[in-house]
PDB file of C-alpha atoms in Angstrom:
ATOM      1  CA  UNK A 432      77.244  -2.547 127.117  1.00 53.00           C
ATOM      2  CA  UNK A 433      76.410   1.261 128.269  1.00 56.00           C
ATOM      3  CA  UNK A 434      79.606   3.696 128.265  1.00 58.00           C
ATOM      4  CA  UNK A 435      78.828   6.727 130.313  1.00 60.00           C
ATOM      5  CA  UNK A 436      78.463   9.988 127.880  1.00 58.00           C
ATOM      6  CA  UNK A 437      81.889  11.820 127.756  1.00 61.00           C
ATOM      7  CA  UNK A 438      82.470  14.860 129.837  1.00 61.00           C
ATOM      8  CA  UNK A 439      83.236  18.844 127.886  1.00 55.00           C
ATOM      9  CA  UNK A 440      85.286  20.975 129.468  1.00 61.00           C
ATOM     10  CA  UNK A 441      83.214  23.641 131.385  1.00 64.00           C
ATOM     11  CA  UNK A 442      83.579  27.284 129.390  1.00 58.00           C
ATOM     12  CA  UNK A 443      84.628  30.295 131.277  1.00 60.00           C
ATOM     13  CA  UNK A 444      81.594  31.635 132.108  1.00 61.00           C
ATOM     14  CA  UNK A 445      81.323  35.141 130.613  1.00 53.00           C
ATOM     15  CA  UNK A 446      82.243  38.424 132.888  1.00 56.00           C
ATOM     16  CA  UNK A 447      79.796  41.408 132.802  1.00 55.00           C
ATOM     17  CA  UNK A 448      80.716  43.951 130.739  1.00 55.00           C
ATOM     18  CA  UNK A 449      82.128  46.996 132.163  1.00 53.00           C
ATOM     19  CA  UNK A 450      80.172  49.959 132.151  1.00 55.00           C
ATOM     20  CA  UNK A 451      82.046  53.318 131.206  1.00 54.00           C
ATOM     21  CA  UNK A 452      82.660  55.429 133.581  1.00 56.00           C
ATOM     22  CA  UNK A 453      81.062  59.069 132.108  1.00 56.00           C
ATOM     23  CA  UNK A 454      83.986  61.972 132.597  1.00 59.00           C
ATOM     24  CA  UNK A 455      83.076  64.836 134.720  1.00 55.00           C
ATOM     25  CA  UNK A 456      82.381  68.161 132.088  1.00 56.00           C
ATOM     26  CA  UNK A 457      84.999  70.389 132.277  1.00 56.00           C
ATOM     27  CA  UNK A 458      84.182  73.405 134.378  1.00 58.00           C
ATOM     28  CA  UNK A 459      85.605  76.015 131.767  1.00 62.00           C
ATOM     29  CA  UNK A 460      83.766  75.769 128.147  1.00 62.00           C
ATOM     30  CA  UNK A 461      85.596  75.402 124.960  1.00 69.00           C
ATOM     31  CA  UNK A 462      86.897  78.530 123.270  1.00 65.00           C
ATOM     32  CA  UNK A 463      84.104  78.247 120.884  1.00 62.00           C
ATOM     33  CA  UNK A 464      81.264  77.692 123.103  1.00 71.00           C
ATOM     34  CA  UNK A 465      81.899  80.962 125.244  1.00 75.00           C
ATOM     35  CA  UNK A 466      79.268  83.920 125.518  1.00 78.00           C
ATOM     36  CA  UNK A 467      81.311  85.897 123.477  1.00 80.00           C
ATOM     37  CA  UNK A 468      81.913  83.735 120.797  1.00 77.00           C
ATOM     38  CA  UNK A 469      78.785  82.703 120.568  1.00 81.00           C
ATOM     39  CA  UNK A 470      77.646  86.181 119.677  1.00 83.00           C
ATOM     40  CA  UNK A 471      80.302  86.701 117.107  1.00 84.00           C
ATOM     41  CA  UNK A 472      79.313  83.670 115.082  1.00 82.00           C
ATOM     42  CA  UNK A 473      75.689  85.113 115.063  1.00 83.00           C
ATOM     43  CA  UNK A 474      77.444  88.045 114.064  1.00 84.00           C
ATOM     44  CA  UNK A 475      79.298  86.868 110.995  1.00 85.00           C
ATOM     45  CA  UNK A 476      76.897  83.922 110.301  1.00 86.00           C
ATOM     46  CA  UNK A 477      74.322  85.945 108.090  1.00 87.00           C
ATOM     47  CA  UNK A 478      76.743  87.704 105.743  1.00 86.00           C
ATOM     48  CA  UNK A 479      78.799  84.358 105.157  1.00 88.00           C
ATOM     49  CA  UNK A 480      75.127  82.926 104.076  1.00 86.00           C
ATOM     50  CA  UNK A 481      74.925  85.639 101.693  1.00 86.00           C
ATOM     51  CA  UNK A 482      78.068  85.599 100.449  1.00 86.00           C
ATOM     52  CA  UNK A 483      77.688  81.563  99.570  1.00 85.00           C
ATOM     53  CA  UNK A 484      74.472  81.946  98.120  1.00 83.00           C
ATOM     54  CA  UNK A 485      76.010  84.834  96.096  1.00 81.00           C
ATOM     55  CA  UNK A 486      79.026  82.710  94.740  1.00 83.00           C
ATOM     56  CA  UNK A 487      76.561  79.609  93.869  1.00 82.00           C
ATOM     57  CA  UNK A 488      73.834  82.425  92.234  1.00 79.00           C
ATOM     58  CA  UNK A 489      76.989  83.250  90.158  1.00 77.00           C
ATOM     59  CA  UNK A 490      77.989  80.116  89.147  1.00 78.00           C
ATOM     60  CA  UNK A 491      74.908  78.979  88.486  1.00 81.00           C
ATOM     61  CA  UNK A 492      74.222  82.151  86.287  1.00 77.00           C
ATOM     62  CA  UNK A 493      77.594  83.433  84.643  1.00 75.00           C
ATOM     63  CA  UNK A 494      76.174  85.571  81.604  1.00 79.00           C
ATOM     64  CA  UNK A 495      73.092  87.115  84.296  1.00 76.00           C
ATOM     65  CA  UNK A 496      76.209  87.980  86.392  1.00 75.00           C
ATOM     66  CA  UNK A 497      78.540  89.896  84.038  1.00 79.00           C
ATOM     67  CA  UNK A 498      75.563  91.559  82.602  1.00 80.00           C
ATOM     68  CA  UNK A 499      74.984  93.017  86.539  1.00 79.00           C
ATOM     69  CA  UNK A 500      78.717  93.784  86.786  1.00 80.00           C
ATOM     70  CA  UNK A 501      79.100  95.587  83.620  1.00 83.00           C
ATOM     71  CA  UNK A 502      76.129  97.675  84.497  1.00 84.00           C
ATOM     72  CA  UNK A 503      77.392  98.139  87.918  1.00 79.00           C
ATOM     73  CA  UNK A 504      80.446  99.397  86.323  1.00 81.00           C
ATOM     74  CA  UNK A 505      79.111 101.415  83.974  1.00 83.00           C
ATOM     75  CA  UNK A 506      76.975 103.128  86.402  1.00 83.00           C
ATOM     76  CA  UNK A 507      79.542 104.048  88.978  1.00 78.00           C
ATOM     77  CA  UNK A 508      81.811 105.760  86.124  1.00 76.00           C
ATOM     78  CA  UNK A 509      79.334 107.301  85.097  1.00 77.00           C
ATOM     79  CA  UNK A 510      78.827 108.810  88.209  1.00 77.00           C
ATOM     80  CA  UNK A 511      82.619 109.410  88.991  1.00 68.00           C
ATOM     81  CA  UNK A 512      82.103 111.278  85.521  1.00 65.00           C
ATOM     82  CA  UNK A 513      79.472 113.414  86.718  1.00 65.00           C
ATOM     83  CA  UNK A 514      80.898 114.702  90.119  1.00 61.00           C
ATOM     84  CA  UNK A 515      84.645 114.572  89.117  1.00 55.00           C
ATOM     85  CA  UNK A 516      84.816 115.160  85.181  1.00 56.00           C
ATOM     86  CA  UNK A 517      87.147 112.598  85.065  1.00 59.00           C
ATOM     87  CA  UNK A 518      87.261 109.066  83.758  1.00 61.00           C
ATOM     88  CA  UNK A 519      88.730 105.578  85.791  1.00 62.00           C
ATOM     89  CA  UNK A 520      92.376 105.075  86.127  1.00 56.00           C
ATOM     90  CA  UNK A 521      93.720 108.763  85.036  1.00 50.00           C
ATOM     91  CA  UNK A 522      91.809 108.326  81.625  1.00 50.00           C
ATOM     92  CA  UNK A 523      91.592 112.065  79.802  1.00 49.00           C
ATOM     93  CA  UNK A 524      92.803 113.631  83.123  1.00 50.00           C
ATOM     94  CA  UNK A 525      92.794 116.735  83.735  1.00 53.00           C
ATOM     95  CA  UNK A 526      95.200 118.617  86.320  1.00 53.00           C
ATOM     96  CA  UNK A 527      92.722 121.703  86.316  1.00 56.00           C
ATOM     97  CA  UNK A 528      89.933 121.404  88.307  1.00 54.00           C
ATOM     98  CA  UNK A 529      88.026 124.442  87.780  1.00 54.00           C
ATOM     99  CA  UNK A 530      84.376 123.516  89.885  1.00 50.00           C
ATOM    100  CA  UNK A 531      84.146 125.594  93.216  1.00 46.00           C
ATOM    101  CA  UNK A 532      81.476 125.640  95.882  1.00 46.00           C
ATOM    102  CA  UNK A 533      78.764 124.269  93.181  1.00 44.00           C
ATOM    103  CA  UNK A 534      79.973 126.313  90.342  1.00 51.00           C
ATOM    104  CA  UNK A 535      82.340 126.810  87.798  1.00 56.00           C
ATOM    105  CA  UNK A 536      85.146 129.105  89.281  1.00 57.00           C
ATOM    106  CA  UNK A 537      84.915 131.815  86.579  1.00 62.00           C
ATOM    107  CA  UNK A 538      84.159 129.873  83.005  1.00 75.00           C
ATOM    108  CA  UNK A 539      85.613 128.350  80.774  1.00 82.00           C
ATOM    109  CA  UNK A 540      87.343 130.915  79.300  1.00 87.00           C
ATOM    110  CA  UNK A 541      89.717 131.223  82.074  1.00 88.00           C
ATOM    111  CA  UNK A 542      90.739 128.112  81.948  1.00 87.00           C
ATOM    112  CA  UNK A 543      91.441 128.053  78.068  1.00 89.00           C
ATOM    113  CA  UNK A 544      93.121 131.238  78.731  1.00 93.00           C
ATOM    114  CA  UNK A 545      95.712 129.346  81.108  1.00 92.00           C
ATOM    115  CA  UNK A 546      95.775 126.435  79.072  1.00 92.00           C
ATOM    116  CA  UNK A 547      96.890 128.510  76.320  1.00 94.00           C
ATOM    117  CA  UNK A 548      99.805 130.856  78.326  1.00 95.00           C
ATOM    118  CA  UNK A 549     101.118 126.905  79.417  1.00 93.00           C
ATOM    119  CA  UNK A 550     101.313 125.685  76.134  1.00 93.00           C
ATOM    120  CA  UNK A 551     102.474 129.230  74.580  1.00 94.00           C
ATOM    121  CA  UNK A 552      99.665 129.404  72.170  1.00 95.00           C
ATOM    122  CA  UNK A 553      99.415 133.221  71.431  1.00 95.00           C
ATOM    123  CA  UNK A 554      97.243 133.378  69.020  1.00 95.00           C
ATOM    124  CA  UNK A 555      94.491 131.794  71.360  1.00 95.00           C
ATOM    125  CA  UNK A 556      95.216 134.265  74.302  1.00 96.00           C
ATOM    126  CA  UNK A 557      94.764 137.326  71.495  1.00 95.00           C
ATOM    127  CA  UNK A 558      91.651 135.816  70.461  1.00 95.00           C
ATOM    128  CA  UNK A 559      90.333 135.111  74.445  1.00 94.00           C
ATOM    129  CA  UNK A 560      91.668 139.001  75.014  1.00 94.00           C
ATOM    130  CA  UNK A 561      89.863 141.169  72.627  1.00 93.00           C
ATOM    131  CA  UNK A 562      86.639 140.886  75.077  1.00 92.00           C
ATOM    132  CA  UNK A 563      89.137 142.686  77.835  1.00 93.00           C
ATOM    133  CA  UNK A 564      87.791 146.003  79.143  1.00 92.00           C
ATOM    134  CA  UNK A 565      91.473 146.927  80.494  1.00 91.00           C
ATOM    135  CA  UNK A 566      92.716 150.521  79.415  1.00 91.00           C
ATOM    136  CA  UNK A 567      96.422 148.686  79.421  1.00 92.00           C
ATOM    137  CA  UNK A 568      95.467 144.454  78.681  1.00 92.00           C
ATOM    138  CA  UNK A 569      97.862 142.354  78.959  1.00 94.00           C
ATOM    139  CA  UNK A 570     101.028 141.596  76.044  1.00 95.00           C
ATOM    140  CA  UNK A 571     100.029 137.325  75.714  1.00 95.00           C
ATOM    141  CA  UNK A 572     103.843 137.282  73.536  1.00 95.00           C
ATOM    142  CA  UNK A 573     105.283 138.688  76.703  1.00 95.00           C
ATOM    143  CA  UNK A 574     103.540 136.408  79.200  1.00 95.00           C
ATOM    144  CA  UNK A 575     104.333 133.417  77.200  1.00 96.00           C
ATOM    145  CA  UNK A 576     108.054 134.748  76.742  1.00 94.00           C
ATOM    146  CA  UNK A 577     108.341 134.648  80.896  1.00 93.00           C
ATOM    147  CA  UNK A 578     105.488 132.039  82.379  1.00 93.00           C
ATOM    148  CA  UNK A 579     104.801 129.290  79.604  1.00 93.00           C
ATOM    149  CA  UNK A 580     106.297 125.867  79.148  1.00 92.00           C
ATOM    150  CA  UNK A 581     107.102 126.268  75.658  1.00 89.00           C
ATOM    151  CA  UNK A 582     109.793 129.371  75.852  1.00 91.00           C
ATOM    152  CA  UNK A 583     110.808 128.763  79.508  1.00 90.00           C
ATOM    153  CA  UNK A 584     112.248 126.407  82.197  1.00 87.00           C
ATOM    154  CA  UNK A 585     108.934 125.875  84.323  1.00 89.00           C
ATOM    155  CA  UNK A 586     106.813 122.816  84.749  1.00 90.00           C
ATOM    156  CA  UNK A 587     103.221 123.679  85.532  1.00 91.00           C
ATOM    157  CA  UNK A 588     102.709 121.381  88.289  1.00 88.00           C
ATOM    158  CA  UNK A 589      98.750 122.035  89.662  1.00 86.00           C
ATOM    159  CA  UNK A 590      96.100 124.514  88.736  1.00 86.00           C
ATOM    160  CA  UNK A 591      94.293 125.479  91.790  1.00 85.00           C
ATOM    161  CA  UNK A 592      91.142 127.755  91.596  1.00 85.00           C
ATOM    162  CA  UNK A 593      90.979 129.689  95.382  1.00 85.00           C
ATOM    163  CA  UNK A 594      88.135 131.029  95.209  1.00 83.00           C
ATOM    164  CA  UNK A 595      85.102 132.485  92.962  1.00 84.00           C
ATOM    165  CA  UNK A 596      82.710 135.482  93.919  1.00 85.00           C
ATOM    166  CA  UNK A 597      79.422 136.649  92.839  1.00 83.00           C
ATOM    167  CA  UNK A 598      79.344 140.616  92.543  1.00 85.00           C
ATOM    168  CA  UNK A 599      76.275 142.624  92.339  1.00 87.00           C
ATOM    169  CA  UNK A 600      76.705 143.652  88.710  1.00 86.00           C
ATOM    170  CA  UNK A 601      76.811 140.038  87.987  1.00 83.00           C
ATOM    171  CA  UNK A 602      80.550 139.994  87.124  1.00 88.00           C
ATOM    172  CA  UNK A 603      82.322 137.052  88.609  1.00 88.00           C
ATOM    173  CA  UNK A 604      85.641 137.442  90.524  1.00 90.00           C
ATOM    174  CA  UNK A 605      88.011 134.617  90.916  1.00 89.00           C
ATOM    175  CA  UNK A 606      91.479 133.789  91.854  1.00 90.00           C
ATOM    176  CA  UNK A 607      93.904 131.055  90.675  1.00 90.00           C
ATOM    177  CA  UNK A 608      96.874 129.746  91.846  1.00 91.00           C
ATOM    178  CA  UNK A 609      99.459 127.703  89.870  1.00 91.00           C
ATOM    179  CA  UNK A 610     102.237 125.679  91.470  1.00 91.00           C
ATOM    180  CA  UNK A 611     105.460 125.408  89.230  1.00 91.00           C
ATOM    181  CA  UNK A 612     108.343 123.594  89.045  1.00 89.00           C
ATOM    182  CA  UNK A 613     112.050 124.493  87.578  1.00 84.00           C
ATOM    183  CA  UNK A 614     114.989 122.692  87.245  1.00 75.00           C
ATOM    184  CA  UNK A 615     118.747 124.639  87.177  1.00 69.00           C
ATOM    185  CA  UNK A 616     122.453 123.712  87.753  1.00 69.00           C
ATOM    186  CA  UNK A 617     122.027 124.123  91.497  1.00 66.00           C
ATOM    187  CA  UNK A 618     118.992 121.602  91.901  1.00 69.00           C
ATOM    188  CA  UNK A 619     115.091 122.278  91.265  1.00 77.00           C
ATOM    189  CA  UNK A 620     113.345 124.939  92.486  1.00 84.00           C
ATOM    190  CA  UNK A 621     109.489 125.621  92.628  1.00 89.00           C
ATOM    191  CA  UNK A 622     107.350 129.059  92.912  1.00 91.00           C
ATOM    192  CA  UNK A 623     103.778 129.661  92.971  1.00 93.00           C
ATOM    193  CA  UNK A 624     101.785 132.639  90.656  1.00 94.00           C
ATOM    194  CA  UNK A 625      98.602 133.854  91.585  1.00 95.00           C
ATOM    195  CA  UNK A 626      95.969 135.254  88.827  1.00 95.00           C
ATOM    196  CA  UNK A 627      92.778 137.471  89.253  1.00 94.00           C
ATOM    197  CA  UNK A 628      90.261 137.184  86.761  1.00 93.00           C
ATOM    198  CA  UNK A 629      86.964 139.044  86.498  1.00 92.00           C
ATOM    199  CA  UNK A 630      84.471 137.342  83.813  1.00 90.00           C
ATOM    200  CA  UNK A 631      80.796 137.613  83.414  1.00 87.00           C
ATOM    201  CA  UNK A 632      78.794 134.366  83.033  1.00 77.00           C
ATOM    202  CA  UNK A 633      77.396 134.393  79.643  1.00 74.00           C
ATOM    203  CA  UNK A 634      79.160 133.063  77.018  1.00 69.00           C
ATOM    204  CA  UNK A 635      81.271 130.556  79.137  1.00 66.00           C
ATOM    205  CA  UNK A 636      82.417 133.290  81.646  1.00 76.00           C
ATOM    206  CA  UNK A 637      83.771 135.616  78.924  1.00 87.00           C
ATOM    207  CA  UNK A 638      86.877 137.444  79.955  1.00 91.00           C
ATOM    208  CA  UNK A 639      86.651 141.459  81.094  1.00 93.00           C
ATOM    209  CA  UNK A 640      89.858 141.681  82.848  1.00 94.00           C
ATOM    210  CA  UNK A 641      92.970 139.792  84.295  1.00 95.00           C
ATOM    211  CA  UNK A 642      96.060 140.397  85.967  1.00 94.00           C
ATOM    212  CA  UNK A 643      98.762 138.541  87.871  1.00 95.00           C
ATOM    213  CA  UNK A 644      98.673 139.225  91.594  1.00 94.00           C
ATOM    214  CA  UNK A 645     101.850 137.680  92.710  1.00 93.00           C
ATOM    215  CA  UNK A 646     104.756 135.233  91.300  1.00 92.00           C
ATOM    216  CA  UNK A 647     107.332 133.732  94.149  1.00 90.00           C
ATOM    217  CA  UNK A 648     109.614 131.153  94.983  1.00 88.00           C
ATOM    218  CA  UNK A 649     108.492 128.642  97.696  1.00 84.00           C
ATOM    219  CA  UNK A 650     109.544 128.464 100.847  1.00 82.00           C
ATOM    220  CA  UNK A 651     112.534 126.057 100.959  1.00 66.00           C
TER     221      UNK A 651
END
């Protein structure tokens, strides 16, 4: 006997997918895609290259690196040396500055002669005196007794060198002004003297005359 062959339910039959619907582009661009910053990243872009490939030469090659720094170092106090006289970070300062318009304000001498009247050495001014050519030099007990920091109240704040002339007879004349500082019962004070020195250059500017111009309070 033939039974018919059973019947399956029919399946859904599958609906088309939907295609997307593509959003209209915006009619402003993003911040980062405008003309001007566009022209800012080509700006920075090259440097920032550098600087990576700088930081991965580095750490790729730590002892080749701190041999560059420390002669990168080296060099630039060396020059800082050169042009200033003075070493990094205050090292062996010196308050007195005695280089003028390419040269050396005077010599040397003058400025172991002030060095000396700070300190009250008066043995040193004798000694950097007896070249004077002055009918009437100079008494270095007397100056130390009224303008050095050993037998008085003042502070010798800055040594400033004013200004240095080349005279026909090859003397040099220069004049130096130091700022000072006292301190009293009624508060501090501070004054200013002003020296003239004539030297000749041989000999690191050896002394032939001095005198103090002018000694005054400043102007409160």
């Amino acid at each position: 006997m033939l039974h018919p062959s059973p019947t399956y339910p029919r399946l859904p039959e599958a609906k088309p997918s939907e295609q997307k619907q593509s959003r209209a582009t915006p009619l402003h661009p993003r911040l980062g895609e405008r003309p001007l910053a566009r022209k800012i990243k080509a700006f920075l872009r090259p440097p920032i290259k550098a600087i990576y490939y700088v930081i991965s030469q580095v750490r790729s090659h730590k002892l080749l690196s701190l041999v560059v720094v420390v002669i990168f170092l080296a060099t630039a106090t060396l020059t800082n040396y050169a042009l200033t006289g003075e070493w990094p970070l205050g090292i062996a300062q010196d308050q007195f500055n005695f280089h003028i318009n390419g040269g050396d304000g005077g010599g040397d001498k003058v400025k172991d002669w002030l060095y000396a009247l700070r300190d009250g050495d008066v043995a040193t001014m004798h000694m950097l005196q007896s070249t004077l050519i002055m009918a009437q030099p100079p008494d270095p007990a007397e100056l130390v007794s009224q303008y050095s920091e050993k037998q008085t109240n003042l502070v010798w704040r800055d040594i400033h060198v004013v200004g240095a002339y080349q005279q026909s007879d090859t003397t040099i004349d220069s004049l130096v002004s130091v700022s000072l500082g006292a301190r009293g019962p009624g508060g501090g004070t501070s004054g200013y003297m002003l020296w003239h020195f004539t030297t000749i250059a041989q000999n690191g500017g050896m002394l032939l005359a001095l005198s103090l111009v002018s000694f005054r309070n400043a102007l409160s």
